[in-house]
mmCIF file of C-alpha atoms in Angstrom:
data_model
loop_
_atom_site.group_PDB
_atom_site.id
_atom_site.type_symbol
_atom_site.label_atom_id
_atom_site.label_comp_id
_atom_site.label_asym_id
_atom_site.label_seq_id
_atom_site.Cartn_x
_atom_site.Cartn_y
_atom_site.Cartn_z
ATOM 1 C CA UNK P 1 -56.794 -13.311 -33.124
ATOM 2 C CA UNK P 2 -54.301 -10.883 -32.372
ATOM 3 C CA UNK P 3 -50.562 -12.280 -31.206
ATOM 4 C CA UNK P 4 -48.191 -9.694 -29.344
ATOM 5 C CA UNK P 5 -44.685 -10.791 -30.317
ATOM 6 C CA UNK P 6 -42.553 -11.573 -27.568
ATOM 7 C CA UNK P 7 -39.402 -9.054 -27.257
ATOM 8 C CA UNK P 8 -37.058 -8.569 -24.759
ATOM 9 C CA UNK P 9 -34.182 -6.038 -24.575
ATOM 10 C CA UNK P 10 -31.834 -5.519 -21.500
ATOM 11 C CA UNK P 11 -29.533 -2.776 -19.986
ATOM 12 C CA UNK P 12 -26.285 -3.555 -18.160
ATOM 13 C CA UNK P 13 -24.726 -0.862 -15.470
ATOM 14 C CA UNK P 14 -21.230 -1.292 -16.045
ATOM 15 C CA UNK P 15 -18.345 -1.859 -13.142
ATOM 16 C CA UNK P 16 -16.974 1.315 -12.828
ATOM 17 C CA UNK P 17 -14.683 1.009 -9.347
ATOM 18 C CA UNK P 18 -11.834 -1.834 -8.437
ATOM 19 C CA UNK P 19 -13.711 -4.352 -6.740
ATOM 20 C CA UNK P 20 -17.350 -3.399 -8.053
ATOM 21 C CA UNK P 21 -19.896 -5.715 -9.169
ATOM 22 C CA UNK P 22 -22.156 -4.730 -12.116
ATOM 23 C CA UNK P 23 -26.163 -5.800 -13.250
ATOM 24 C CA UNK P 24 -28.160 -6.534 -16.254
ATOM 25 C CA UNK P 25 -31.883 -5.967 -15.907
ATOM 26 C CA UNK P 26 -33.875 -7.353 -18.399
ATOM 27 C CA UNK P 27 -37.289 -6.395 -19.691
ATOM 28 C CA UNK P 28 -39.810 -8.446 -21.284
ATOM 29 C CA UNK P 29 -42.801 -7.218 -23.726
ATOM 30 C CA UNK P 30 -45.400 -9.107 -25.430
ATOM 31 C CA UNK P 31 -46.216 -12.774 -25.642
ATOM 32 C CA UNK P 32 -48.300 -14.259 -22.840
ATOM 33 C CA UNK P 33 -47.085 -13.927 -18.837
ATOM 34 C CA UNK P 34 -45.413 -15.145 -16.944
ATOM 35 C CA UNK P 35 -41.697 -15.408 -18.565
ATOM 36 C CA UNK P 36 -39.029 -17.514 -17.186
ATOM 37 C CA UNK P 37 -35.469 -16.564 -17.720
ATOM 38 C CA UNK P 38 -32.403 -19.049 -18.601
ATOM 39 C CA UNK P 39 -29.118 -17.051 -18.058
ATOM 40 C CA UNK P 40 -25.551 -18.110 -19.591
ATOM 41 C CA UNK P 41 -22.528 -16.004 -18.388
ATOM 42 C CA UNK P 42 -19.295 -15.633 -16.315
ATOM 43 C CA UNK P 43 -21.764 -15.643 -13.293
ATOM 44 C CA UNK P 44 -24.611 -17.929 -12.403
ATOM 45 C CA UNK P 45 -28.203 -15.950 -12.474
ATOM 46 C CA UNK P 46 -31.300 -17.485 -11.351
ATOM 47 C CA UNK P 47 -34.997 -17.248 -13.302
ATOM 48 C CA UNK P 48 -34.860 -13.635 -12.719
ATOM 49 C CA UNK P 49 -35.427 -10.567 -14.720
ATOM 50 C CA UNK P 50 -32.648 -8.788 -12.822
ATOM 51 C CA UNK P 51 -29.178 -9.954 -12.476
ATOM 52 C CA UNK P 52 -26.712 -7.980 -9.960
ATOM 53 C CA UNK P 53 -23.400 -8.111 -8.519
ATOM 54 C CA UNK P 54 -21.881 -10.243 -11.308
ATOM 55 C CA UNK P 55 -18.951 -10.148 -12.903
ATOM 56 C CA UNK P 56 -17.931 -8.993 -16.108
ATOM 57 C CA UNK P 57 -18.282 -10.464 -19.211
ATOM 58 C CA UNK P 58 -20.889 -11.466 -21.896
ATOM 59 C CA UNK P 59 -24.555 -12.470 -21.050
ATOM 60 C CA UNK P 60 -26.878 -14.213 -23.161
ATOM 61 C CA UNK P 61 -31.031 -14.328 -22.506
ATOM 62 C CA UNK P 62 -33.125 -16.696 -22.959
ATOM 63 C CA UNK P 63 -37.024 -15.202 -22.629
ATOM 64 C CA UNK P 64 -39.413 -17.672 -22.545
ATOM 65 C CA UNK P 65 -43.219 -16.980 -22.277
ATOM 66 C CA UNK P 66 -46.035 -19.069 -21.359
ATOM 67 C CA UNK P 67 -46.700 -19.926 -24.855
ATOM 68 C CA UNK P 68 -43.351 -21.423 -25.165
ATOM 69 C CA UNK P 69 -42.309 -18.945 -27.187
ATOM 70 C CA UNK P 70 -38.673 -17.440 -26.660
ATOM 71 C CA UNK P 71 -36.573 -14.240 -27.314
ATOM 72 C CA UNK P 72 -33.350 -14.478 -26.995
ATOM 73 C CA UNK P 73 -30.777 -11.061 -25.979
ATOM 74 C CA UNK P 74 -26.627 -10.793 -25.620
ATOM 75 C CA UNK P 75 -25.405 -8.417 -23.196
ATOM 76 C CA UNK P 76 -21.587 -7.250 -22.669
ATOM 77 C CA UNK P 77 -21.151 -6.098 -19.080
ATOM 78 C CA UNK P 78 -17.933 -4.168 -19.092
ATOM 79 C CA UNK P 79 -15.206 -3.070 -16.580
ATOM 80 C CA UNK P 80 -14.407 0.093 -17.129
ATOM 81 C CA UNK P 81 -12.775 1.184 -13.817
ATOM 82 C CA UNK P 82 -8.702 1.942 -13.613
ATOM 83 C CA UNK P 83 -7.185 1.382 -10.528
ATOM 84 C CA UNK P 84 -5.771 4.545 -8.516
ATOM 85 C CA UNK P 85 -3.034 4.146 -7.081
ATOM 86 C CA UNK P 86 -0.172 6.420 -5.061
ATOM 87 C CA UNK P 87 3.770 5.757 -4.104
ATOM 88 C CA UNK P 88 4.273 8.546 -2.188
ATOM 89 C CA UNK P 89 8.162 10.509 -1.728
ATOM 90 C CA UNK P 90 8.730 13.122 0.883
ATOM 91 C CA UNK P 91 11.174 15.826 1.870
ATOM 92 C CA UNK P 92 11.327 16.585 5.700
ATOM 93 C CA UNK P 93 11.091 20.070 6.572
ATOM 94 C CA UNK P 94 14.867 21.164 6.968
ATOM 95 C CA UNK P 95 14.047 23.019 10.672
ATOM 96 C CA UNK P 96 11.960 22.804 13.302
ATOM 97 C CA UNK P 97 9.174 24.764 12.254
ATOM 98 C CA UNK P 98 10.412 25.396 8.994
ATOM 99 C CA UNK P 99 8.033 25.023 6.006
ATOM 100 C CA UNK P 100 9.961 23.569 3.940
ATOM 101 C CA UNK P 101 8.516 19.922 3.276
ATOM 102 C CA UNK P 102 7.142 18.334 0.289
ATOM 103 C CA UNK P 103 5.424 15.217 -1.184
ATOM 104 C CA UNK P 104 5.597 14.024 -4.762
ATOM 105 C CA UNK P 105 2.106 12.146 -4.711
ATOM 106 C CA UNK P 106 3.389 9.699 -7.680
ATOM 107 C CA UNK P 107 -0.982 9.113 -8.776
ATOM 108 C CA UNK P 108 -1.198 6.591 -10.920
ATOM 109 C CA UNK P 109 -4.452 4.720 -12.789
ATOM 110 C CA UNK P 110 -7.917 7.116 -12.209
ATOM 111 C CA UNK P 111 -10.590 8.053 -14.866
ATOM 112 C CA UNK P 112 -9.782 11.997 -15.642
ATOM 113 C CA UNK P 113 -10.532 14.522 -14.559
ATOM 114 C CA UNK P 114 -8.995 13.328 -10.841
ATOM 115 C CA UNK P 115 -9.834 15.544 -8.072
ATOM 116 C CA UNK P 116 -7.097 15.838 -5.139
ATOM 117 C CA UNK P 117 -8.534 17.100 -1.917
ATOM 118 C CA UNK P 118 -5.907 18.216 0.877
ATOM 119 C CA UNK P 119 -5.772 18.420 4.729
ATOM 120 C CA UNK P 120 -3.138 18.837 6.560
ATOM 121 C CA UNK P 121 -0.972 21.460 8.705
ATOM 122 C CA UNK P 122 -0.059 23.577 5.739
ATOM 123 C CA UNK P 123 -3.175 24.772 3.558
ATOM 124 C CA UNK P 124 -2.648 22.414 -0.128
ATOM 125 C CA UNK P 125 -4.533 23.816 -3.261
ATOM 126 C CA UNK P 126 -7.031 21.290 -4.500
ATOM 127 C CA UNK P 127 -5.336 18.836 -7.147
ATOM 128 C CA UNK P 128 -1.940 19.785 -6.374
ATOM 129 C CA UNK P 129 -0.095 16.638 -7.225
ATOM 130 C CA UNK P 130 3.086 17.661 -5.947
ATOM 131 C CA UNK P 131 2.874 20.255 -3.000
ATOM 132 C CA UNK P 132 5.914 22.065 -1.130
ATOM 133 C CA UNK P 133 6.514 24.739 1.264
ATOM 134 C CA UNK P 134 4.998 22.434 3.715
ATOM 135 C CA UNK P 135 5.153 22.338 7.921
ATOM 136 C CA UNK P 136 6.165 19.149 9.431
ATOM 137 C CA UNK P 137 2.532 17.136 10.339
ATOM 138 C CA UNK P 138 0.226 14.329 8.869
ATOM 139 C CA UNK P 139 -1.437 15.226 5.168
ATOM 140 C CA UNK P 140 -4.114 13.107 4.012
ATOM 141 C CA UNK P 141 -5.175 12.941 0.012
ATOM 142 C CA UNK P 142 -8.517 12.370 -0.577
ATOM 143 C CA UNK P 143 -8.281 11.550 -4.270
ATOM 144 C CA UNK P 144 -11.649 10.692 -6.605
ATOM 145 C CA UNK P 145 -11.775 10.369 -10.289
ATOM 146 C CA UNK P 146 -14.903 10.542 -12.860
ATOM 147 C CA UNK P 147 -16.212 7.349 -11.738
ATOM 148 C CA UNK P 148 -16.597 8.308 -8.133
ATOM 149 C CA UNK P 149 -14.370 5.856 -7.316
ATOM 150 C CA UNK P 150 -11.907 7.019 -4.120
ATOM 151 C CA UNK P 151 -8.833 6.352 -2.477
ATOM 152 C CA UNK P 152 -7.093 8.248 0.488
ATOM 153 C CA UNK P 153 -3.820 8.190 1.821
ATOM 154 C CA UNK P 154 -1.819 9.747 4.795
ATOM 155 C CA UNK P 155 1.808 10.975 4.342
ATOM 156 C CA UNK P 156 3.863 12.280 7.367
ATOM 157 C CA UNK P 157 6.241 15.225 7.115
ATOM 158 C CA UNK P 158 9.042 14.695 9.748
ATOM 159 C CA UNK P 159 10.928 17.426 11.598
ATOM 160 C CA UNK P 160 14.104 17.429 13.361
ATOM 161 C CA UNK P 161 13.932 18.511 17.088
ATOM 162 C CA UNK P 162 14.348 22.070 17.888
ATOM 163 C CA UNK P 163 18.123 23.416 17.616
ATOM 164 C CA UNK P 164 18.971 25.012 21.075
ATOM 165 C CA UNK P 165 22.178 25.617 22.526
ATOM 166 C CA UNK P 166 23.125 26.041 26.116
ATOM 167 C CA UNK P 167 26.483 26.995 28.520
ATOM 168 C CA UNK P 168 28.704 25.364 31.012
ATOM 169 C CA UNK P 169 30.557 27.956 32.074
ATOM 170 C CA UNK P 170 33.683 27.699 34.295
ATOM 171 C CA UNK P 171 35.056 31.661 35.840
ATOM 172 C CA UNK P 172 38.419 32.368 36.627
ATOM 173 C CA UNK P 173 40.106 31.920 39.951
ATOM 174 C CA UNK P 174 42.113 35.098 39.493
ATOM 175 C CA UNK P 175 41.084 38.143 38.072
ATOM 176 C CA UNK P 176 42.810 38.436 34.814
ATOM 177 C CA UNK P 177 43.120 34.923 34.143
ATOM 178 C CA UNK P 178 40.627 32.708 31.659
ATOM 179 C CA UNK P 179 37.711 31.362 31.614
ATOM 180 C CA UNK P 180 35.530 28.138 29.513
ATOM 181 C CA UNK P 181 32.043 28.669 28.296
ATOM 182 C CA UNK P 182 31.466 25.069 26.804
ATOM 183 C CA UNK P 183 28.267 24.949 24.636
ATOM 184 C CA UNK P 184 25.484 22.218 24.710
ATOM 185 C CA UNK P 185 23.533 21.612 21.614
ATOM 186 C CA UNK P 186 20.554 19.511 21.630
ATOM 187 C CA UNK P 187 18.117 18.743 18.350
ATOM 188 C CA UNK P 188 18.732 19.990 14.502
ATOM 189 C CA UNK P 189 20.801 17.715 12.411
ATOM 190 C CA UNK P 190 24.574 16.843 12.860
ATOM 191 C CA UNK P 191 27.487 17.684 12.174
ATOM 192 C CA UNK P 192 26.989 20.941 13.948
ATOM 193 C CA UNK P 193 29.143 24.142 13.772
ATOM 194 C CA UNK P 194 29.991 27.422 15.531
ATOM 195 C CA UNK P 195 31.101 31.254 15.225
ATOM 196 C CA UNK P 196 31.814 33.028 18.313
ATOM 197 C CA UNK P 197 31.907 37.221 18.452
ATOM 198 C CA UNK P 198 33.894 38.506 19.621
ATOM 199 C CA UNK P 199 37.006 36.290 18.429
ATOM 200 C CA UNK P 200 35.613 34.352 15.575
ATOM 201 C CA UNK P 201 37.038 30.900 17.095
ATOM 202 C CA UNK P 202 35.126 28.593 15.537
ATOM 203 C CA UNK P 203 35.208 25.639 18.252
ATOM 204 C CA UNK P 204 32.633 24.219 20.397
ATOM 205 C CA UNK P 205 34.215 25.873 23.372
ATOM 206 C CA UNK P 206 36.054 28.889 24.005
ATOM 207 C CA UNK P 207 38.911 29.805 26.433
ATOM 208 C CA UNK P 208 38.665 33.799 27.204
ATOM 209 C CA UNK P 209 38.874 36.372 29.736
ATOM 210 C CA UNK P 210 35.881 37.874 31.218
ATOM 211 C CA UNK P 211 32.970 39.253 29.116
ATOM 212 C CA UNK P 212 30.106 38.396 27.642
ATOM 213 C CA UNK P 213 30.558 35.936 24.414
ATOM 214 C CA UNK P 214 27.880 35.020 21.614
ATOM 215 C CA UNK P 215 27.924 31.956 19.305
ATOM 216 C CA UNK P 216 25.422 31.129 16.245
ATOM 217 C CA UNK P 217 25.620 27.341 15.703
ATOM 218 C CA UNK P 218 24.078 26.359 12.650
ATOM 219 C CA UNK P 219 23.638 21.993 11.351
ATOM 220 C CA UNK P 220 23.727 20.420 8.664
ATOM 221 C CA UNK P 221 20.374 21.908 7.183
ATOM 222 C CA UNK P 222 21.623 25.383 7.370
ATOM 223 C CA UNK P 223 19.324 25.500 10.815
ATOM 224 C CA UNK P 224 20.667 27.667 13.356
ATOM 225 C CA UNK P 225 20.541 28.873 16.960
ATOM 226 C CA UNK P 226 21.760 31.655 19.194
ATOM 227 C CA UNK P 227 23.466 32.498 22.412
ATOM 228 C CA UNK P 228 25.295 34.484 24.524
ATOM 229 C CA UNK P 229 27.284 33.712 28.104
ATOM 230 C CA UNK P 230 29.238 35.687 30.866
ATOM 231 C CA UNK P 231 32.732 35.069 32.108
ATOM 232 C CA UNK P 232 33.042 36.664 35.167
ATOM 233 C CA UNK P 233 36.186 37.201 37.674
ATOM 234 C CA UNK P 234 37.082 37.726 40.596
ATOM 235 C CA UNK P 235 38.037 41.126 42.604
ATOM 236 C CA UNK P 236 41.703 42.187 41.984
ATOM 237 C CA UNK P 237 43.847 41.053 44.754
ATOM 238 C CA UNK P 238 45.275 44.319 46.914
ATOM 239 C CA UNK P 239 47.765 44.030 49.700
ATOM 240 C CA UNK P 240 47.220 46.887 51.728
ATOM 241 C CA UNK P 241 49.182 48.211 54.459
#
């Protein structure tokens, strides 16, 4: 009489993502069928071969036959996942339009190499962890490490409004005499300030004779905006005979 030896051996698939489960499947040789299974571990297991989404830990085996015979097997299931994990920091763009954003991504955890994909207004080069020169807009980081394991996040870039600057004008009521132009500046970032040409004043409005004016006002952010307004008068009076 010939006796086959009852073995049994085992292979665990590890956790490899926060928040993933792992398995231990067992396999039994020899002996006589069927085999029962008796499980000891972090998590409970029925009489089953195959043991998933349990937690970490060790596992021991107990194989027994139909002969009463037994084989007993320790497994270590392991976590070997590392959390990802971003704190994102921006710059807003300075202007309107402007690209000059950035985000310092701040990755932490991950199982190198990482892989950082980019979308966004403003094209990103794969893995860039800390990109610049960026439009205002949303930019989402698709980030996956060795594991496969993923996490994404979405980071706004905010832009003042657009600096303009408009005239209330007020004409002399005699030819000769002065005029206002008062400007109106909406959008870019206060404290706001102004050079006229001709006359260099350097005041939100300007008292003048007529004749066309221009003023560059430029904020905070070194932003800056353009115009030009018209004083105009009146006819000379004449007294004629």
């Amino acid at each position: 009489v010939t006796l086959n030896n009852l073995a049994a051996s085992a292979t665990a698939t590890n956790i490899l993502c926060p928040g993933d489960v792992g398995s231990i499947t067992v396999n039994a040789t020899g002996g006589a069928s069927p085999y029962t299974y008796l499980w000891t571990g972090p998590s409970p297991v029925g009489d089953q071969a195959n043991a998933s989404n349990i937690m970490p830990g060790q596992y021991t085996i107990v194989v027994t036959d139909a002969n009463l015979c037994t084989a007993t097997i320790t497994v270590d299931l392991f976590d070997t996942s590392n959390p990802m994990a971003v704190a994102p920091t921006t710059t807003d763009a300075a202007c309107n339009g402007q690209a000059s954003g950035s985000i310092n991504l701040n990755l932490t955890g991950g199982v190198a190499p990482v892989v950082i994909v980019w979308s966004g207004p403003s094209a990103i080069p794969n893995n860039e962890l800390n990109p610049d020169s960026l439009l205002a807009g949303n930019y989402t980081a698709n980030i996956t490490d060795a594991n496969n394991c993923n996490i994404s996040t979405t980071i706004t870039i905010n832009e003042p409004a657009l600096l303009t600057v408009s005239f209330n004008i007020a004409d002399p009521l005699c030819n000769g005499g002065n005029g206002t132009i008062q400007t109106q500046v909406q959008g870019g970032t206060a404290p706001h300030t102004y050079l006229w040409s001709p006359g260099n004043q350097t005041t939100d409005q300007i008292t003048a004779t007529a004749g066309t004016y221009s003023v560059t006002v430029t904020d905070a952010k070194g932003c800056t905006a353009s115009g030009s307004a018209t004083i105009n008068e009146p006819p000379a009076l004449a007294i004629t005979n």
